Coordinates of C-alpha atoms in Angstrom, one line a residue:
X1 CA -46.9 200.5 -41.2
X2 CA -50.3 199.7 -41.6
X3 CA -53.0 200.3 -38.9
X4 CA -54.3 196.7 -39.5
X5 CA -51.0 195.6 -38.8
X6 CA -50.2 198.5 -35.8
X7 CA -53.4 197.0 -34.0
X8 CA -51.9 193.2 -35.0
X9 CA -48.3 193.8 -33.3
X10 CA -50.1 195.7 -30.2
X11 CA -52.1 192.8 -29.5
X12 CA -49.5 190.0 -29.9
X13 CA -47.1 192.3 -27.2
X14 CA -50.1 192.7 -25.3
X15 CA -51.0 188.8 -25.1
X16 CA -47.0 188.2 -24.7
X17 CA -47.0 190.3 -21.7
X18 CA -50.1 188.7 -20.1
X19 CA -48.7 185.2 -20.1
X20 CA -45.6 186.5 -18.7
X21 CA -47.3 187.7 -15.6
X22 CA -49.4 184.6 -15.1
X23 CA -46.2 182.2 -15.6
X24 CA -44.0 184.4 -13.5
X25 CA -45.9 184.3 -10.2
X26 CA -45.7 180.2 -10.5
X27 CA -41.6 180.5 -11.5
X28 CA -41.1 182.0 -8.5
X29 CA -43.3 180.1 -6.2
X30 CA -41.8 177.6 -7.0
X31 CA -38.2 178.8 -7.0
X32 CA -39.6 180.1 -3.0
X33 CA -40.5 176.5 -1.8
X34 CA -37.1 175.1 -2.8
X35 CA -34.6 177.9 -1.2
X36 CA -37.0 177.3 1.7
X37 CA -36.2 173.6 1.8
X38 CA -32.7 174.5 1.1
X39 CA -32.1 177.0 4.0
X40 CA -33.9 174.2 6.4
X41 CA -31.8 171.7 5.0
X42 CA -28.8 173.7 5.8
X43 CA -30.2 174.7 9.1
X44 CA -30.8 171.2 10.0
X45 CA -27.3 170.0 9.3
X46 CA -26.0 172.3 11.2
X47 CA -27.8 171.1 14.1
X48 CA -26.3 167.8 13.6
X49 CA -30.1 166.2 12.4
X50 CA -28.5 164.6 9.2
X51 CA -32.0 162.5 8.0
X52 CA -34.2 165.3 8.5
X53 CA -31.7 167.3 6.5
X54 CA -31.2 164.9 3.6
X55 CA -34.9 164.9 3.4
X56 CA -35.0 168.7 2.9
X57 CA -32.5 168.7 0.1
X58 CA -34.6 165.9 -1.7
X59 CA -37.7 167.8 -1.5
X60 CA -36.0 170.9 -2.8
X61 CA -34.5 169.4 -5.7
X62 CA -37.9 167.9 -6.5
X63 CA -39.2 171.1 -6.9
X64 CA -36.4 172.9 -8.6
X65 CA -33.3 170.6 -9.6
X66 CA -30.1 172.6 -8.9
X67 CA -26.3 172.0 -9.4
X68 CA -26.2 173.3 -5.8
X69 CA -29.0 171.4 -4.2
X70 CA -27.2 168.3 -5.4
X71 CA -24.2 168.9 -4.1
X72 CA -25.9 169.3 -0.3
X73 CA -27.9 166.3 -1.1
X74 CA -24.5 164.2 -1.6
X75 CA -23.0 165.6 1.5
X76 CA -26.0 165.1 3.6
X77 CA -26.0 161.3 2.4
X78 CA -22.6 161.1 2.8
X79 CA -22.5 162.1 6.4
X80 CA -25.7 160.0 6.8
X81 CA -23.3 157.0 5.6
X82 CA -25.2 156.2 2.7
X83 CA -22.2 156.1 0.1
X84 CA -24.0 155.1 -3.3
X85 CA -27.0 158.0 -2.8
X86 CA -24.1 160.6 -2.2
X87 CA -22.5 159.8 -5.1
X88 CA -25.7 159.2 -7.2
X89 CA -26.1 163.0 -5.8
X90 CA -22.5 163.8 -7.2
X91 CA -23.0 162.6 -10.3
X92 CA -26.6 164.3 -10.8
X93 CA -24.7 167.6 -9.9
X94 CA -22.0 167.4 -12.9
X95 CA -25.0 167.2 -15.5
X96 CA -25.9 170.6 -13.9
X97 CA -23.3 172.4 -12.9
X98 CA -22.5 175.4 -14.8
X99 CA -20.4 177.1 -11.7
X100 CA -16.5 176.0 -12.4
X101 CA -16.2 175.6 -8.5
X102 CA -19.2 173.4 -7.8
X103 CA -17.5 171.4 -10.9
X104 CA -14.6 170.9 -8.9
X105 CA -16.0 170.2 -5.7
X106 CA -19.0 167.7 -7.6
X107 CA -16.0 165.6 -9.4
X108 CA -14.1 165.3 -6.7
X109 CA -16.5 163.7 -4.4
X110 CA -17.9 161.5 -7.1
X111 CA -13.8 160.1 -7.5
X112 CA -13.4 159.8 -4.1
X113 CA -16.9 157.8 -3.5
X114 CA -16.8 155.8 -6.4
X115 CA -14.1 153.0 -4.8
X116 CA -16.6 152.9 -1.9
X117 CA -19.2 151.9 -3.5
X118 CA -21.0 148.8 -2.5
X119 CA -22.1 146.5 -4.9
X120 CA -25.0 144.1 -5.5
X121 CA -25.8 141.9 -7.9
X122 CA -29.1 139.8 -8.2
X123 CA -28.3 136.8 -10.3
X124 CA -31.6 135.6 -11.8
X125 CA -30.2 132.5 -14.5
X126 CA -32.2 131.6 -17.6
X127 CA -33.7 128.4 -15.8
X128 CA -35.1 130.6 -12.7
X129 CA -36.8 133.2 -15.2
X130 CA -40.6 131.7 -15.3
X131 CA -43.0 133.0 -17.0
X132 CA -44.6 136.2 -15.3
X133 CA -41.8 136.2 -13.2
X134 CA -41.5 139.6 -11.1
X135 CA -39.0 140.7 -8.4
X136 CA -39.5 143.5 -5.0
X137 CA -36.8 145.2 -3.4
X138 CA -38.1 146.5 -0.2
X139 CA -41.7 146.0 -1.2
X140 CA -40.9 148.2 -4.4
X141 CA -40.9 146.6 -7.9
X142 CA -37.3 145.4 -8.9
X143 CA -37.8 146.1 -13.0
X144 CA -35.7 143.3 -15.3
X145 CA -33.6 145.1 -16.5
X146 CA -31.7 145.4 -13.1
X147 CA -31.3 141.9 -13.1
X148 CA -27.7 140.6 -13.5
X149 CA -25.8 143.8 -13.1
X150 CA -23.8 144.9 -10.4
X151 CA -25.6 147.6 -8.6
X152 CA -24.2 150.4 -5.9
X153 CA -26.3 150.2 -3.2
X154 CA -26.2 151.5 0.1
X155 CA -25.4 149.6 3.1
X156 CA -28.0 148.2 5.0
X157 CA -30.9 145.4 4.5
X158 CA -32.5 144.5 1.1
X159 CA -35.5 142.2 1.1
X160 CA -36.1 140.6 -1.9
X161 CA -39.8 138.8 -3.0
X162 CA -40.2 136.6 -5.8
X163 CA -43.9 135.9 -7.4
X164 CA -44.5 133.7 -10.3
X165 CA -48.2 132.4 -10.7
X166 CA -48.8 128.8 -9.8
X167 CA -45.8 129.2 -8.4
X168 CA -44.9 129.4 -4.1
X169 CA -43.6 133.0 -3.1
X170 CA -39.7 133.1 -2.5
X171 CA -38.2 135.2 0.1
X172 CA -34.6 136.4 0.9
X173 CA -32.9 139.2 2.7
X174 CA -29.7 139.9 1.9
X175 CA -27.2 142.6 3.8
X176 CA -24.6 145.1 2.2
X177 CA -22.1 146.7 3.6
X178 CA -21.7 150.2 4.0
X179 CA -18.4 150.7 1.7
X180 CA -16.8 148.8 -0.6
X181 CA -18.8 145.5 -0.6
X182 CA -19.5 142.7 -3.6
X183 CA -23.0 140.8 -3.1
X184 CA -24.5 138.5 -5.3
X185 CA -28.2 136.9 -4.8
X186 CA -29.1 133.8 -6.4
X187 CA -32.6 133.5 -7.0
X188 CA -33.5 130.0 -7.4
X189 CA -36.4 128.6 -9.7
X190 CA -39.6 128.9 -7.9
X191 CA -41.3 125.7 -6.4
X192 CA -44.5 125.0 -7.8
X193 CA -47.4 125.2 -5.7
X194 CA -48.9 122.4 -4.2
X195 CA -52.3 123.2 -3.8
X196 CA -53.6 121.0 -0.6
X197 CA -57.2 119.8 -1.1
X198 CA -59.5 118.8 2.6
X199 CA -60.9 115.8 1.8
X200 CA -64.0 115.2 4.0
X201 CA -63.8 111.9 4.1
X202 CA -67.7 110.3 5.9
X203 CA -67.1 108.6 9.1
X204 CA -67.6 105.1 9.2
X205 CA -71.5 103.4 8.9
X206 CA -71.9 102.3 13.0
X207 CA -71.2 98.7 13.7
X208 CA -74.7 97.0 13.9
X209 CA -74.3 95.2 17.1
X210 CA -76.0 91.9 16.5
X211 CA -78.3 90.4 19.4
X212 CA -76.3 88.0 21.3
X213 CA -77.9 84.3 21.0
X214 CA -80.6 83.5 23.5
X215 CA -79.3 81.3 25.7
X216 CA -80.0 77.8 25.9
X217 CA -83.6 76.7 28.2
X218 CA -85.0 73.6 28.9
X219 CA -88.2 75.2 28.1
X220 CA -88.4 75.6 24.5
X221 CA -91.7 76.1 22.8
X222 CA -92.3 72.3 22.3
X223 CA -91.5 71.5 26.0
X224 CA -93.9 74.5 26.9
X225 CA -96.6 73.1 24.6
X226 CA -96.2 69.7 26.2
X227 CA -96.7 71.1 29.5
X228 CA -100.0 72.2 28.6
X229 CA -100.8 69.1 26.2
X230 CA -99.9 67.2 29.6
X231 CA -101.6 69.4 32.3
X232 CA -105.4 69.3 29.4
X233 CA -104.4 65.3 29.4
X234 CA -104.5 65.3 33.7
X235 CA -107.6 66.8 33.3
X236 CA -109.1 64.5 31.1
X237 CA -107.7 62.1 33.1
X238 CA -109.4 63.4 36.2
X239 CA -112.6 63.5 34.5
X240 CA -112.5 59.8 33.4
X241 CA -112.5 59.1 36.9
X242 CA -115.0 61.5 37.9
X243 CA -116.8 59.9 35.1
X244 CA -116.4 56.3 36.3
X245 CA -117.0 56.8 39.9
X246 CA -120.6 58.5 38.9
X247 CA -121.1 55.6 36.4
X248 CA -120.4 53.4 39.5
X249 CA -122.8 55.0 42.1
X250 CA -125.5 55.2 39.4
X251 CA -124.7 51.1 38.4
X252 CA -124.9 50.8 42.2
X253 CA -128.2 52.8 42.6
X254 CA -129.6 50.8 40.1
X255 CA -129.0 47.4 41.6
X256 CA -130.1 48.7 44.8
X257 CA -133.5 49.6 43.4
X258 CA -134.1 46.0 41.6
X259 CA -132.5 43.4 43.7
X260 CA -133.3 40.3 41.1
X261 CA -133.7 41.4 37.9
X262 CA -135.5 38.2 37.9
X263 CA -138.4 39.5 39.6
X264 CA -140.6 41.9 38.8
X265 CA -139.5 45.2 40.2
X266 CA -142.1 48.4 41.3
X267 CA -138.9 50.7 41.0
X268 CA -137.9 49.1 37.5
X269 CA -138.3 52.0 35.5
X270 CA -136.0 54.0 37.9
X271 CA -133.9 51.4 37.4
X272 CA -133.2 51.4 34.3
X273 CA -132.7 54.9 33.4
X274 CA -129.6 54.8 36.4
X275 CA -128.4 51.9 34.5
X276 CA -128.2 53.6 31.2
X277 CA -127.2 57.0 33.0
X278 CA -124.1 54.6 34.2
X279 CA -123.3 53.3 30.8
X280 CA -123.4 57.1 29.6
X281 CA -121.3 57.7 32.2
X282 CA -118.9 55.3 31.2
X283 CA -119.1 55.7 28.0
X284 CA -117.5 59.6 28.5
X285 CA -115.3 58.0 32.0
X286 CA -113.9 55.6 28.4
X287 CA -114.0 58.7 26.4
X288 CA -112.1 61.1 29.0
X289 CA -109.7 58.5 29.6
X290 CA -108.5 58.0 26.0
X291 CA -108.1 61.6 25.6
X292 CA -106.1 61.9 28.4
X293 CA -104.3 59.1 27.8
X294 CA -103.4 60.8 23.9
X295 CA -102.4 63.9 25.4
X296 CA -99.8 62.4 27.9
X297 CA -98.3 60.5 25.4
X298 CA -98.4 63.8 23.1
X299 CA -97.0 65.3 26.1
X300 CA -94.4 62.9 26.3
X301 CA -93.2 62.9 22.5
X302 CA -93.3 66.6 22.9
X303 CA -91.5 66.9 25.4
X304 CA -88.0 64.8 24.4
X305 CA -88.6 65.9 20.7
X306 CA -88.5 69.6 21.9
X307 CA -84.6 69.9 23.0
X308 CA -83.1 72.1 21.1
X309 CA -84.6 71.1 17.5
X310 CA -83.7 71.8 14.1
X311 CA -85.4 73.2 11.4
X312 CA -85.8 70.2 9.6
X313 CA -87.3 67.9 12.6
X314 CA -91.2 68.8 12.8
X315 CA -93.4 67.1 15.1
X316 CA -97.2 67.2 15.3
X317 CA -99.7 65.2 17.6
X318 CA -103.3 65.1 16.7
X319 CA -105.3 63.1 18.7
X320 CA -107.8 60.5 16.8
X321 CA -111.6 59.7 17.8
X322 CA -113.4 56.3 16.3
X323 CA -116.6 54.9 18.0
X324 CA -115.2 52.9 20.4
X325 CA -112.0 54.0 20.8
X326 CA -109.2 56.9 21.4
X327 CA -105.9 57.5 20.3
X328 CA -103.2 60.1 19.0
X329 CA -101.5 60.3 15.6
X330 CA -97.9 61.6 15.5
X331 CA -96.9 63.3 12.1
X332 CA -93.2 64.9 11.6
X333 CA -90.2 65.4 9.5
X334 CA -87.0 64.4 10.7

């Protein structure tokens, strides 16, 4: 042989050998943590705590899958009445098994189990099957392909969820016995969702409260402007006679000052300024007395034209002056 290929061979062995101590340390760490599960599963079955046990044996033969490890696994479930595990555990075993005794014991469990089995079958029919469609079996998904098949299950409660979008969530729990029990869910087509939508709907406008009619008066605005037409019309009333008595006294002065106008009079001048001071005194006694004549009869038409009036009746006085006489005009619309 070559020393090229002496050197080649010695280093191949050498790298062999290397990764055959770094893999061997993990092999058997390994190999470790599972007989330590092993001999606490066994320890814990013998002290009668059958779950913590058949949790053991699970994590052992997670860790290193034995023919052996099986087999406790099935009787641990099977003391923990949980038929279809222990015979799941069974059946696991015979793919394993290379031991002609754990053979025997493996295929006879998994005969005697199998007409124990509990079996459950979720129907889902080609009408229920919507679109996106998914199934949960105790919050776990529940693939399709497990639909419509007869399942062995253990005994106990199975809560199903169905979820289809647009679609309301369906619910159903469903119990299976522990041995020797047929089940078959239904699951029904999914309801659609009805989507409720809050309609704020605005409270009504306020009623406007109209203003009750004013009641009825006597007084309406034509009767209170007669009352003042009629109380200005006593005035000038009262001065006409104010105005008349002075014209009187001055008349009577007069005469009193020039007995005979016939003779001549020394006071005659005085005379006749109180006669024409009476005659202007008349003249506005004349004056005041027409006025208030005009407004008391204003007053008067006023006040019967002022009951309650329509819109069409319109009534207005305006009292008239000439030279040498008084007098009112009435103007309206009825």
């Amino acid at each position: 042989m070559h020393r090229l290929d002496l050197v080649r061979a010695l280093s191949i062995a050498a790298i062999s050998v290397f990764c055959v101590m770094i893999a061997a340390p993990t092999a058997h760490a390994q190999s470790a943590e599972a007989e330590a599960l092993f001999v606490d599963g066994a320890k814990l079955m013998t002290d009668g705590k059958i779950a913590a046990a058949c949790d053991a044996f699970e994590a052992s033969n997670q860790i290193e899958a034995r023919a052996g490890t099986l087999i406790r696994l099935g009787e641990c479930r099977e003391q923990n009445h949980q038929v279809a595990s222990a015979w799941s555990a069974y059946k696991d075993a015979l793919t394993r098994v290379k031991d002609p005794r754990k053979r025997a014991i493996a295929t006879a469990k998994v005969a005697e189990l199998e007409p124990k089995l509990s079996y459950l079958t979720v129907s889902v029919p080609a009408v229920s099957r919507l679109d996106g469609l998914t199934l949960t079996r105790n919050d776990k998904p529940f693939d399709a392909t497990l639909w419509n098949r007869a399942l062995p299950v253990d005994g106990g409660d199975y809560l199903f969820v169905g979820r289809a979008p647009g679609h309301d969530d369906w619910k159903a729990t469903v119990r299976a016995p522990i041995d020797s029990g047929k089940i078959t869910l239904d699951v029904p087509k999914l309801e659609p969702t009805n989507k409720v939508v809050d309609v704020v709907t605005a409270p009504p406008p306020p009623e406007v409260q109209e203003d009750p009619p004013a009641p009825a008066t006597t007084f309406t605005t034509k009767r209170k402007v007669a009352i003042g037409v009629a109380g200005v019309g006593v005035l000038g009333l009262a001065g006409g006679i104010v105005f008349s008595i002075q014209a009187k006294g001055k008349q009577s002065d007069a005469h009193a000052s020039c007995v005979d106008p016939q003779m001549p009079c020394a006071n005659a001048d005085a005379a006749n300024a109180l006669i024409k001071s009476a005659q202007s005194r008349a003249l506005a006694a004349n004056i005041s007395f027409g006025v208030g004549a005009a407004l008391a009869i204003a007053a008067g038409v006023l006040w019967f034209t002022g009951a309650p009036e329509t819109p069409a009746q319109q009534v207005t006085v305006v009292p008239t002056f000439a030279p040498g006489e008084t007098g009112v005009a009435i103007l309206g619309r009825f």
